[in-house]
Short mmCIF file of C-alpha atoms and ligand atoms in Angstrom, two decimals:
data_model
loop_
_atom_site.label_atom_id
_atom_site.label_comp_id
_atom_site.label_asym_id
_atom_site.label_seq_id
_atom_site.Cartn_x
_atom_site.Cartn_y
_atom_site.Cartn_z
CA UNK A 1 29.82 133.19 7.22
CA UNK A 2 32.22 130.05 6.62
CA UNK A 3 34.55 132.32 4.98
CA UNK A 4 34.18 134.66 7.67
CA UNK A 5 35.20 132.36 9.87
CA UNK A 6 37.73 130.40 8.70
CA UNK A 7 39.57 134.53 7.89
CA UNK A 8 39.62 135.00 11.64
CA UNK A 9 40.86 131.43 12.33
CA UNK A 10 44.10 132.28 10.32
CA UNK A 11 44.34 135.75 12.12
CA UNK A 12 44.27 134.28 15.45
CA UNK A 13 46.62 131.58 14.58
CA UNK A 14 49.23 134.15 12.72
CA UNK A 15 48.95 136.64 15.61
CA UNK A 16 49.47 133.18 17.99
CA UNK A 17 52.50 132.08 16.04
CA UNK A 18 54.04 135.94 16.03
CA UNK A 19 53.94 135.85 19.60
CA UNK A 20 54.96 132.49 20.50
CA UNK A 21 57.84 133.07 18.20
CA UNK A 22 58.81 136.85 19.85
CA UNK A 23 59.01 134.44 23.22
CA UNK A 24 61.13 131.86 21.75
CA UNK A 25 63.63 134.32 20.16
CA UNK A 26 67.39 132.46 21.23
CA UNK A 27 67.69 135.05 23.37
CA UNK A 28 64.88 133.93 25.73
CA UNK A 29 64.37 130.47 25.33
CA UNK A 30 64.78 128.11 28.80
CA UNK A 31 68.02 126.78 27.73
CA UNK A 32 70.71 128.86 25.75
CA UNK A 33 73.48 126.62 24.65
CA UNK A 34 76.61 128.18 25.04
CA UNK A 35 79.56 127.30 22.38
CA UNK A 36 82.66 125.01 23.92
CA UNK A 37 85.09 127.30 25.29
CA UNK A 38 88.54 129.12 23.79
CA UNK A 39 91.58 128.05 25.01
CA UNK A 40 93.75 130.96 26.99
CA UNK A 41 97.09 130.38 25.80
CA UNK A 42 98.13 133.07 27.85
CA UNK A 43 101.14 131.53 30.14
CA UNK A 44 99.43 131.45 33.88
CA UNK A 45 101.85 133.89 35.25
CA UNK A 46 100.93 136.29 32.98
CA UNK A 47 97.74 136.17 33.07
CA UNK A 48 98.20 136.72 37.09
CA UNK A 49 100.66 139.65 36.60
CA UNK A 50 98.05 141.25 34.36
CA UNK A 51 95.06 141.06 37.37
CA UNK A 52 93.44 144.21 37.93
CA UNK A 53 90.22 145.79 38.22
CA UNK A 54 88.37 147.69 35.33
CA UNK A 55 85.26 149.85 36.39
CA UNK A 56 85.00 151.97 32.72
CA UNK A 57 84.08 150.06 30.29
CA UNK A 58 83.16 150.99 26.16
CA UNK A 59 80.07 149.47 24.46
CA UNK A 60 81.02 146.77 22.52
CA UNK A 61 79.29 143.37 23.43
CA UNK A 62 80.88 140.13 24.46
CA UNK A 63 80.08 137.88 22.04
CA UNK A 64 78.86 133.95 22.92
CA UNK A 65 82.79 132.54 22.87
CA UNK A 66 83.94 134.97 25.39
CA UNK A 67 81.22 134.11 27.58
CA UNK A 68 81.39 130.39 27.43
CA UNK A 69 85.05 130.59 27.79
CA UNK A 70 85.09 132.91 30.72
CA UNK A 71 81.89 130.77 32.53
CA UNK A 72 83.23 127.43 31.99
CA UNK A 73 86.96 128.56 33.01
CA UNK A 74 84.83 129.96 36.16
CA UNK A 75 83.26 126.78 37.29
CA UNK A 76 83.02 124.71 34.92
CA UNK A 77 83.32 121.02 34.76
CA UNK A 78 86.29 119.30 32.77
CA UNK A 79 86.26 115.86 30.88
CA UNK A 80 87.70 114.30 33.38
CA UNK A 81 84.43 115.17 35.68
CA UNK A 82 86.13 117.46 38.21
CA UNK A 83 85.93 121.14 37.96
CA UNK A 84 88.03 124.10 37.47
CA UNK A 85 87.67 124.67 41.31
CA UNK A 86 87.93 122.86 44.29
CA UNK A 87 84.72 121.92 46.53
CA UNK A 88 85.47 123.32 50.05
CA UNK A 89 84.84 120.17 52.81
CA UNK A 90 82.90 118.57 49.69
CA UNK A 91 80.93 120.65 48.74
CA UNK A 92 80.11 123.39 46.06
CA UNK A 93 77.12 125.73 46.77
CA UNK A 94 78.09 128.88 44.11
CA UNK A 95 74.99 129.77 41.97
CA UNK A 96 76.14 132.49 38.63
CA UNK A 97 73.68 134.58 37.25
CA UNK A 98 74.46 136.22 34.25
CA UNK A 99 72.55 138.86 33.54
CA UNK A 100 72.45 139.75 29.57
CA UNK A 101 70.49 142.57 27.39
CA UNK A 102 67.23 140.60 27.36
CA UNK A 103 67.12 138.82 30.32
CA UNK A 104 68.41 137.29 33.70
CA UNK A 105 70.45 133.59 33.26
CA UNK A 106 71.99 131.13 35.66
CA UNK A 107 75.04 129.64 34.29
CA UNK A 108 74.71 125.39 34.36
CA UNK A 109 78.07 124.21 34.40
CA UNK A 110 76.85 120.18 34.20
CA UNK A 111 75.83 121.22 30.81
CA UNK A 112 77.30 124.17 30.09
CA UNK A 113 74.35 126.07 29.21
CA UNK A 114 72.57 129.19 30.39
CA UNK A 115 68.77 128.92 31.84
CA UNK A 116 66.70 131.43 32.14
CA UNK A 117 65.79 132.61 34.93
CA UNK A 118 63.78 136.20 34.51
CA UNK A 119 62.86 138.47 31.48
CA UNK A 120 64.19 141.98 31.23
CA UNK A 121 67.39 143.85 31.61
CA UNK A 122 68.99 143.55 35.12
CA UNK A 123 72.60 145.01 33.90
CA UNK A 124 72.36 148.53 35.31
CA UNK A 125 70.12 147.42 38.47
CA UNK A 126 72.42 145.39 39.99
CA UNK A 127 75.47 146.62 38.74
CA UNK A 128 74.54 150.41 39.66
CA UNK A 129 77.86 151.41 41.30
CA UNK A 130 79.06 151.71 37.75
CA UNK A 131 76.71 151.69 34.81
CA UNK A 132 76.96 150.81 31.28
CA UNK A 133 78.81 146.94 31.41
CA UNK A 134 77.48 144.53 28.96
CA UNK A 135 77.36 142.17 30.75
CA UNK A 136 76.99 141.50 34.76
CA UNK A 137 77.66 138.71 36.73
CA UNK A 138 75.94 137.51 40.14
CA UNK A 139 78.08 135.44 42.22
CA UNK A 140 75.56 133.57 44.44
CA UNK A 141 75.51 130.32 47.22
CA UNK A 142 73.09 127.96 47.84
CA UNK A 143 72.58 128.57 52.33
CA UNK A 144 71.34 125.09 52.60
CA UNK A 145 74.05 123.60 51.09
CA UNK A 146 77.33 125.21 53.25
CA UNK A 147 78.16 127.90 55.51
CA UNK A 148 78.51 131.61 54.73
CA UNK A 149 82.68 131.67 55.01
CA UNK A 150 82.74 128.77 52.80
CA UNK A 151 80.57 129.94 50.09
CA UNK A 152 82.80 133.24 50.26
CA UNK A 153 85.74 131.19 49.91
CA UNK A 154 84.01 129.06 46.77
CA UNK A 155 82.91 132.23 45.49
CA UNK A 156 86.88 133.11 45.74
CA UNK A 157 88.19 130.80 44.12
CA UNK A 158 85.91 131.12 40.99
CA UNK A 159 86.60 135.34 40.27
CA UNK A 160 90.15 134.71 40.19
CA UNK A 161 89.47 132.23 37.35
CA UNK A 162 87.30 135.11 35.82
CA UNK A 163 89.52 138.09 36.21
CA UNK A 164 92.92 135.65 34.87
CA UNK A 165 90.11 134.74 31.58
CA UNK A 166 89.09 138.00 31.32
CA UNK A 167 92.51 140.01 31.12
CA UNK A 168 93.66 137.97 28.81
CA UNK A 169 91.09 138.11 26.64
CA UNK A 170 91.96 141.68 26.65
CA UNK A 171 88.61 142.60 28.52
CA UNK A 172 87.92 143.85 32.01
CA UNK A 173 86.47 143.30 35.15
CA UNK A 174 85.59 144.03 38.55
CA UNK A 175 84.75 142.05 41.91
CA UNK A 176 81.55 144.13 43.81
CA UNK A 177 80.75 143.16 47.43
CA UNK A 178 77.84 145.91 49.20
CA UNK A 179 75.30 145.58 51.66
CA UNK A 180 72.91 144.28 50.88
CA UNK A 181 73.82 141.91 48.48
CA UNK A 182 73.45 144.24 44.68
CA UNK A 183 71.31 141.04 43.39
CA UNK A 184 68.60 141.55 45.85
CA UNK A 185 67.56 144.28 43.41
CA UNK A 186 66.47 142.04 40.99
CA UNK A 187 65.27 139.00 43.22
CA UNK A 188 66.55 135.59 43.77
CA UNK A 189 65.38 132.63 45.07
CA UNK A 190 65.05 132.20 48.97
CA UNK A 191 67.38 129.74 49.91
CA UNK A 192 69.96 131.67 48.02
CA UNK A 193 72.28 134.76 49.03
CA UNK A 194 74.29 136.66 46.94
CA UNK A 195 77.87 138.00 47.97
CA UNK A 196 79.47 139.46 44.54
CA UNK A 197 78.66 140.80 40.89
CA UNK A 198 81.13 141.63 38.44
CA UNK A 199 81.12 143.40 35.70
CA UNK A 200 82.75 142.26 32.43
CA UNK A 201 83.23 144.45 29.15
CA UNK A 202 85.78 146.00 26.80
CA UNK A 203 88.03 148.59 28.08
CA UNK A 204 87.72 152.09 28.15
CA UNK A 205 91.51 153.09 28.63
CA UNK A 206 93.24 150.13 27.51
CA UNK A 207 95.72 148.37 29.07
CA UNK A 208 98.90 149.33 29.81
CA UNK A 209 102.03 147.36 31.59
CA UNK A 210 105.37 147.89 31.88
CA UNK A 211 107.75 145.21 32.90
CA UNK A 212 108.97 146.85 35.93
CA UNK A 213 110.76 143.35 38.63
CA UNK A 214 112.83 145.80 40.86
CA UNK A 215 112.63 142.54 43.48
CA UNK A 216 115.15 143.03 46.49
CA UNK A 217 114.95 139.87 48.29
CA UNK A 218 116.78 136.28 49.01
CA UNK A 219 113.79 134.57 47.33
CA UNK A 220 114.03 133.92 43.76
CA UNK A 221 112.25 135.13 40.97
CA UNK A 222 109.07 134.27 39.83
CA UNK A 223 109.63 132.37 36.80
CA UNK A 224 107.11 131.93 33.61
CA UNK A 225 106.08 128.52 33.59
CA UNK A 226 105.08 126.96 29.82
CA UNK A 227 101.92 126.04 31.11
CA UNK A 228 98.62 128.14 29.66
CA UNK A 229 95.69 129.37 31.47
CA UNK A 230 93.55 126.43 30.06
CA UNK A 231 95.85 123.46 31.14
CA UNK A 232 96.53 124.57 34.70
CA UNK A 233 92.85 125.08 34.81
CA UNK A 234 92.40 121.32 33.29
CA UNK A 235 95.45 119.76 35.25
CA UNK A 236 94.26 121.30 38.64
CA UNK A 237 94.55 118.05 40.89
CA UNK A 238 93.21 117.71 43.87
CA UNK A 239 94.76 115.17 46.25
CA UNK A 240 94.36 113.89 50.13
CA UNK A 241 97.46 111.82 50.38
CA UNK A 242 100.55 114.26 50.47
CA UNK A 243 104.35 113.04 49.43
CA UNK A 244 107.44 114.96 47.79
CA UNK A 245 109.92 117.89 48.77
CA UNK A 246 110.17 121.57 47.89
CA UNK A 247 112.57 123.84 46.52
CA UNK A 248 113.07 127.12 47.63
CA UNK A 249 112.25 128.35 43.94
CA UNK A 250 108.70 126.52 44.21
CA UNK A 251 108.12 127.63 47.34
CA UNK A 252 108.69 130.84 46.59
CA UNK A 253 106.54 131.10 43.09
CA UNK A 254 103.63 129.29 45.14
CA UNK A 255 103.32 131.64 48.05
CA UNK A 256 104.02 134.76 45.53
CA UNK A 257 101.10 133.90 43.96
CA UNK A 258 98.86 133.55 47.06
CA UNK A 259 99.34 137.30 48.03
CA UNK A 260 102.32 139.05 46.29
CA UNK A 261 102.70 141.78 43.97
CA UNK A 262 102.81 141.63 40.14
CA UNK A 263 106.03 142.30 38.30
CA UNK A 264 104.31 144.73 35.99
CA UNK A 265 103.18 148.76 36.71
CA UNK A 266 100.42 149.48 35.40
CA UNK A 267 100.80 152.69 33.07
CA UNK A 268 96.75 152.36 31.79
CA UNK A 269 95.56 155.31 33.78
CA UNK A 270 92.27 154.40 34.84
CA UNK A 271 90.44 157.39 36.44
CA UNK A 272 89.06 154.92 38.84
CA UNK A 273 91.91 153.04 39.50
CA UNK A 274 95.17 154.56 41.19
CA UNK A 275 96.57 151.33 42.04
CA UNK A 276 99.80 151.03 40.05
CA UNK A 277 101.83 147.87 41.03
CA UNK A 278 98.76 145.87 41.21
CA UNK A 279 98.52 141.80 43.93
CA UNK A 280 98.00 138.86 42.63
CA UNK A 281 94.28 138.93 44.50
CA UNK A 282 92.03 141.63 44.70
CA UNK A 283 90.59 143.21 48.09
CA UNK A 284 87.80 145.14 49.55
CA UNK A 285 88.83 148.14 50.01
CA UNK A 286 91.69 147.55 49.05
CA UNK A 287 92.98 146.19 53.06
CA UNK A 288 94.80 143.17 52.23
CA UNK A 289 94.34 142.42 55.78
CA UNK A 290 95.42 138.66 55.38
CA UNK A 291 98.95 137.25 56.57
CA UNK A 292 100.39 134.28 54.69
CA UNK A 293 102.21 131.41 56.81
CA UNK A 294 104.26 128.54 55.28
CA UNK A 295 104.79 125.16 56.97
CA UNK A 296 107.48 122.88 55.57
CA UNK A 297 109.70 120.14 57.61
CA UNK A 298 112.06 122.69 58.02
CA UNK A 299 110.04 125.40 59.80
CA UNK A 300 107.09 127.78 60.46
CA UNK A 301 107.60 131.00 57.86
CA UNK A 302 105.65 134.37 57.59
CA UNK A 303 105.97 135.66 54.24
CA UNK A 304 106.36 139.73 53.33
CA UNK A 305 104.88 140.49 50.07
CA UNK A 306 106.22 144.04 50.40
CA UNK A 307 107.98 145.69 53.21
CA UNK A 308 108.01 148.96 51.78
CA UNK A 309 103.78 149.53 51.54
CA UNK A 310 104.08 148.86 55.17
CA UNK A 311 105.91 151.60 55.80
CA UNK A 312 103.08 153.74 54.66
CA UNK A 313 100.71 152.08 56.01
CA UNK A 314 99.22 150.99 53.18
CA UNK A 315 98.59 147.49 51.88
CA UNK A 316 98.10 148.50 48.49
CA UNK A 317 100.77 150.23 45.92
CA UNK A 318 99.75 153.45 44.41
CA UNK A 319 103.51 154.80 43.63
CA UNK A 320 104.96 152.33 41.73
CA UNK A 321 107.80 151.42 44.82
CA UNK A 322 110.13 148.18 44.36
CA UNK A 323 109.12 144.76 46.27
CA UNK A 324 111.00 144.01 49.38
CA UNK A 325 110.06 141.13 50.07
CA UNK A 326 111.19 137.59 52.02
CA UNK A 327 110.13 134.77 53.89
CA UNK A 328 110.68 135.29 58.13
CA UNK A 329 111.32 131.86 59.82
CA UNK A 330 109.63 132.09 63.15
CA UNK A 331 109.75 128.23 64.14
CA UNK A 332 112.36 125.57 63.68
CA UNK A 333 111.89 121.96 62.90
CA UNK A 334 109.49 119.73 61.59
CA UNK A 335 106.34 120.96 63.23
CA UNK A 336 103.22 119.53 60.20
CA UNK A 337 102.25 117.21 62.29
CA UNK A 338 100.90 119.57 64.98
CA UNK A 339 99.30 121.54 61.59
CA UNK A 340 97.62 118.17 60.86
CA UNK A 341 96.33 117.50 63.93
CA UNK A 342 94.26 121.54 63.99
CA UNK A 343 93.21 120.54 60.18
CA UNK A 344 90.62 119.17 58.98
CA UNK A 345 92.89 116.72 57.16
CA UNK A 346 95.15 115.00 58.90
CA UNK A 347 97.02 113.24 56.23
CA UNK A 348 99.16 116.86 55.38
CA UNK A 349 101.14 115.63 58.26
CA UNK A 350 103.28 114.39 55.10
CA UNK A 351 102.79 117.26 52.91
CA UNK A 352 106.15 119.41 51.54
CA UNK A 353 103.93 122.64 51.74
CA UNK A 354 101.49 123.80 53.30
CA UNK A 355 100.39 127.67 53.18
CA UNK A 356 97.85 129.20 56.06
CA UNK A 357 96.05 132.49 55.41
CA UNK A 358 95.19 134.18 58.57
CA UNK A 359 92.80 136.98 58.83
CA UNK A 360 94.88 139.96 60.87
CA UNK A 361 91.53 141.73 62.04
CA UNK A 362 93.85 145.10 62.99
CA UNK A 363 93.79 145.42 59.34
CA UNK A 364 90.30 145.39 58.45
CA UNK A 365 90.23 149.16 59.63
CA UNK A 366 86.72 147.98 62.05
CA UNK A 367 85.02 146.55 59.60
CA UNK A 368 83.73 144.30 61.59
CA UNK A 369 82.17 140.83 61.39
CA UNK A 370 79.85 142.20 58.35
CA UNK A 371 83.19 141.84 55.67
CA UNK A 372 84.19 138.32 57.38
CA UNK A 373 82.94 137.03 53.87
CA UNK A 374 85.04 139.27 52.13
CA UNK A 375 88.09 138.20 53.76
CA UNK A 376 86.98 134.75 52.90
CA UNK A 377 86.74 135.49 49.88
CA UNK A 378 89.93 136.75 49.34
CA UNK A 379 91.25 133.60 51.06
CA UNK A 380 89.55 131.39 48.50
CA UNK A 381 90.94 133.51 45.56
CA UNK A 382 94.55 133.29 47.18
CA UNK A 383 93.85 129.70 47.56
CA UNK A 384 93.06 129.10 43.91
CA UNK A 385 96.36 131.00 43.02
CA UNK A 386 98.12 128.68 44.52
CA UNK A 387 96.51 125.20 43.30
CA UNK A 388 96.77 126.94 39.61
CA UNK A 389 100.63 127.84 40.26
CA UNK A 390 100.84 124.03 42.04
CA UNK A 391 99.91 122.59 38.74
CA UNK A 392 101.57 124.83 36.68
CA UNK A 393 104.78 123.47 38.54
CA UNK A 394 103.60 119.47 38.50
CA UNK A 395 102.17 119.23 41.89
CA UNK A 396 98.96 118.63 43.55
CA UNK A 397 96.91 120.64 46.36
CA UNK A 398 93.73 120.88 47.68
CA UNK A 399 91.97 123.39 50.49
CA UNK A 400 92.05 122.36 53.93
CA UNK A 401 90.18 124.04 56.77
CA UNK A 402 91.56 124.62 60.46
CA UNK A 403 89.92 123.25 63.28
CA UNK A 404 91.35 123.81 65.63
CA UNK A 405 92.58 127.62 66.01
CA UNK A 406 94.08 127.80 69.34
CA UNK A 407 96.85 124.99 67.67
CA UNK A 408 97.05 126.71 65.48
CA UNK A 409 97.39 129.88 66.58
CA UNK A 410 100.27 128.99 68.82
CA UNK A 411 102.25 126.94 65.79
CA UNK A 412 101.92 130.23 63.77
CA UNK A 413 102.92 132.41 67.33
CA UNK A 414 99.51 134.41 67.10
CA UNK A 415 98.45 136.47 69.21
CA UNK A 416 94.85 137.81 69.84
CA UNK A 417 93.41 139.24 66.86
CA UNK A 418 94.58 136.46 64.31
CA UNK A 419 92.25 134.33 62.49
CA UNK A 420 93.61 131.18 60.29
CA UNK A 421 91.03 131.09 57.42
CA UNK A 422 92.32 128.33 55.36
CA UNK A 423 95.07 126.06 54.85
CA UNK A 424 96.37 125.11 51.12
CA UNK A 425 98.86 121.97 50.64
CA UNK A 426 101.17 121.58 48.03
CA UNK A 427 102.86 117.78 47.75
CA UNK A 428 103.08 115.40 44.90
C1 LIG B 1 85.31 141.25 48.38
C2 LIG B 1 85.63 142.45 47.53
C3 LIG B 1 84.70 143.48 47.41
C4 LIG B 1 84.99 144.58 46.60
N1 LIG B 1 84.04 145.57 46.47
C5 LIG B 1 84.26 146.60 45.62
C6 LIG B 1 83.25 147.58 45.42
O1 LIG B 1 82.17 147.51 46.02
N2 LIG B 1 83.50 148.56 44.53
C7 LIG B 1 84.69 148.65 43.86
O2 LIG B 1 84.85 149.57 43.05
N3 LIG B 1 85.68 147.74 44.02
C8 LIG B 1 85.48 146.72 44.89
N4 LIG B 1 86.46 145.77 45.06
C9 LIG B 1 87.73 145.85 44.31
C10 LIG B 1 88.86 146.43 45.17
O3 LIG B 1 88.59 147.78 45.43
C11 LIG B 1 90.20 146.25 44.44
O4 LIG B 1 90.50 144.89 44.35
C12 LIG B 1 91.34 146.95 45.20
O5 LIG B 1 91.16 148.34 45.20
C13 LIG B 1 92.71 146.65 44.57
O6 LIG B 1 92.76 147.09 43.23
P1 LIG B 1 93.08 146.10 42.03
O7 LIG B 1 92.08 144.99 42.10
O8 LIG B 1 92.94 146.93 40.80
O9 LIG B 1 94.49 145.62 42.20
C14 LIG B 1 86.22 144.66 45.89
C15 LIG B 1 87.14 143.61 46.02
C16 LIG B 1 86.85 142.51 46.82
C17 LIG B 1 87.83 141.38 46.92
#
């Protein structure tokens, strides 16, 4: 009887143990450390010439280093306790799921760590418009702590850090908006709301650029600055008392890399891709519906990324065609302290630079007030191009918002149908 007994005490505890041990496999445990991240010694202008999206992916995994690089490059937070993107009016509300073989994570950047969040494979559930990525990506926002448009803008800033890490790791990727939000699919908490997924893998057709600059224009060349993914991304500065001048050559790399086109054409041939001279930003639908406005002391400028997609109506280049593009002046004279006084900072009244992206709604094709986010979005990721590119040249930035648009609207000569979304100043 003892013996009896004392048998089925060591069965239950061995089938106890086998169990508890299947549920703390690395894999699922509450908190998966994630290794310190790679540096991306890719120069920064590179690594924005090479942005593009990848929908077809092959099946080989991303290993632990590629995701802690590409998460902590995302949002993560440096040694010096800021992080690799601005807060927008001081705040940051983004929430990343990352959503893995076994299970559902959330990405904590105070640690750098993953916690779990929910068991089981969520990969093909929320990323359904294209199947098969190993590994997904759920770009959330916390609604109590900020507004939609900001979140979108947050959200923004931190998929342009992902799609820069991600090319040049030599992987791919893709920014997803839909409606509803793709996450709801697998559930998430209710004071969140999700806005993007993207998908991350290994390429199926891989890339393929061509150094292409046919650049007809009085602004000069985007040059390749020494500085490295990782150190613009550490030497990011944030500032709220503006000094310093401008040269044309900054200005012009700066507001390039808020909204122009790359110098490369891509030759990769992706069957869902026909874009071939690929922006420095991605879009919904490919739209680019924003306008880009620079205010210096010497005037009030509308930049043209491209005067020949306008001509066919498109704001995207499938052909291949040259970039004609140049800087408009449509307002003498010192005029920053009028932008000041619509901001919500009214120290850039001293500011070199300061660049305005303003939603042109005639280009949204009636989309409506449902892809407001998205344009938002796109705002934020323009926005982080240019504090990146501001560091990469030794300045400092930050992300301003307007507030007051009629101002504003007449400083930049708008007329109905403009938006300002954000403002983005560049000073020492
Ligand atoms: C807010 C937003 C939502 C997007 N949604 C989708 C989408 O649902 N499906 C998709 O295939 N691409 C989507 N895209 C990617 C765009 O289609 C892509 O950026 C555009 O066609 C330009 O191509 P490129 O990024 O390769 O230069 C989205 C991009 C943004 C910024």
């Amino acid at each position: 009887m003892e013996r009896k007994h004392f048998i089925n005490q060591i069965i239950t505890i061995g089938t106890l143990t086998f169990f508890c041990s299947l549920a703390l496999t690395p894999a699922t445990k509450a908190t998966y450390e994630l290794p310190p991240p790679q540096t991306i010694d890719m120069s920064l202008e590179q690594t924005i010439f090479r942005r593009m999206s990848i929908r077809k992916f092959n099946n080989e995994t991303i290993t632990d280093e590629q995701l802690a690089t590409i998460l902590w490059n995302a949002a993560g937070y440096r040694q010096d306790g800021n992080r690799t993107i601005a807060d927008i009016n001081g705040t940051y509300a983004s929430v990343i799921y990352v959503l893995k073989e076994d299970a559902a994570y959330t990405y904590n950047p105070v640690n750098h760590s993953l916690q779990f969040y929910k068991p089981g494979d969520w990969r093909d559930t929320v990323g359904y418009q294209y199947p098969g990525a190993p590994l997904v990506l759920g770009l959330c926002y916390n609604t109590t702590l900020t507004n939609p448009n900001n979140a979108a803008a947050e959200i923004g800033e931190i998929c342009q850090n992902i799609a820069f890490t991600v090319d040049a790791l030599n992987l791919g990727t893709v920014v997803i908006g839909g409606f509803p939000p793709a996450i709801d699919k697998m559930g998430i908490p209710e004071d969140q709301t999700g806005l993007i997924i993207m998908l991350l893998g290994h390429l199926l057709h891989p890339y393929n650029f061509k150094y292409r600059l046919l650049w007809f224009s009085l602004l000069p060349k985007v040059i390749e600055t020494q500085m490295n993914l990782t150190t613009a991304l550490q030497q990011r500065t944030q500032t709220t008392n503006f000094q310093g001048t401008i040269t044309r050559q900054e200005l012009s790399q700066l507001i390039w890399s808020s909204y122009g086109f790359s110098y490369y054409l891509d030759k990769s041939n992706q069957d869902l891709n026909q874009v071939k001279r690929h922006r420095t930003v991605p879009s919904a639908q490919a739209y680019y519906p924003l306008e880009i406005y620079a205010v210096t002391a010497s005037g009030v400028y509308k930049y043209q990324p491209n005067l020949l997609t306008m001509f066919g109506n498109y704001s995207a280049d499938f052909i291949g065609l040259p970039v004609v593009t140049y800087l408009q002046k449509i307002r003498n004279g010192d005029n920053r302290a009028s932008l000041a006084a619509a901001s919500s900072l009214p120290s850039i009244s001293s500011v070199p630079l300061s660049i305005i992206t303003v939603l042109n709604w005639n280009k949204t094709k009636n989309t409506g007030e449902q892809y407001l986010q998205f344009w938002y979005f796109e705002a934020g990721a323009a926005a982080q191009n240019i504090m990146l590119e501001a560091a990469a040249l030794g300045f400092k930035s930050n992300i301003v918002l307007p507030t007051d648009n009629t101002t504003l609207s007449s400083l930049l000569k708008l007329t109905d149908g403009y938006t300002p979304l954000l403002i983005v100043p560049v000073g020492t």
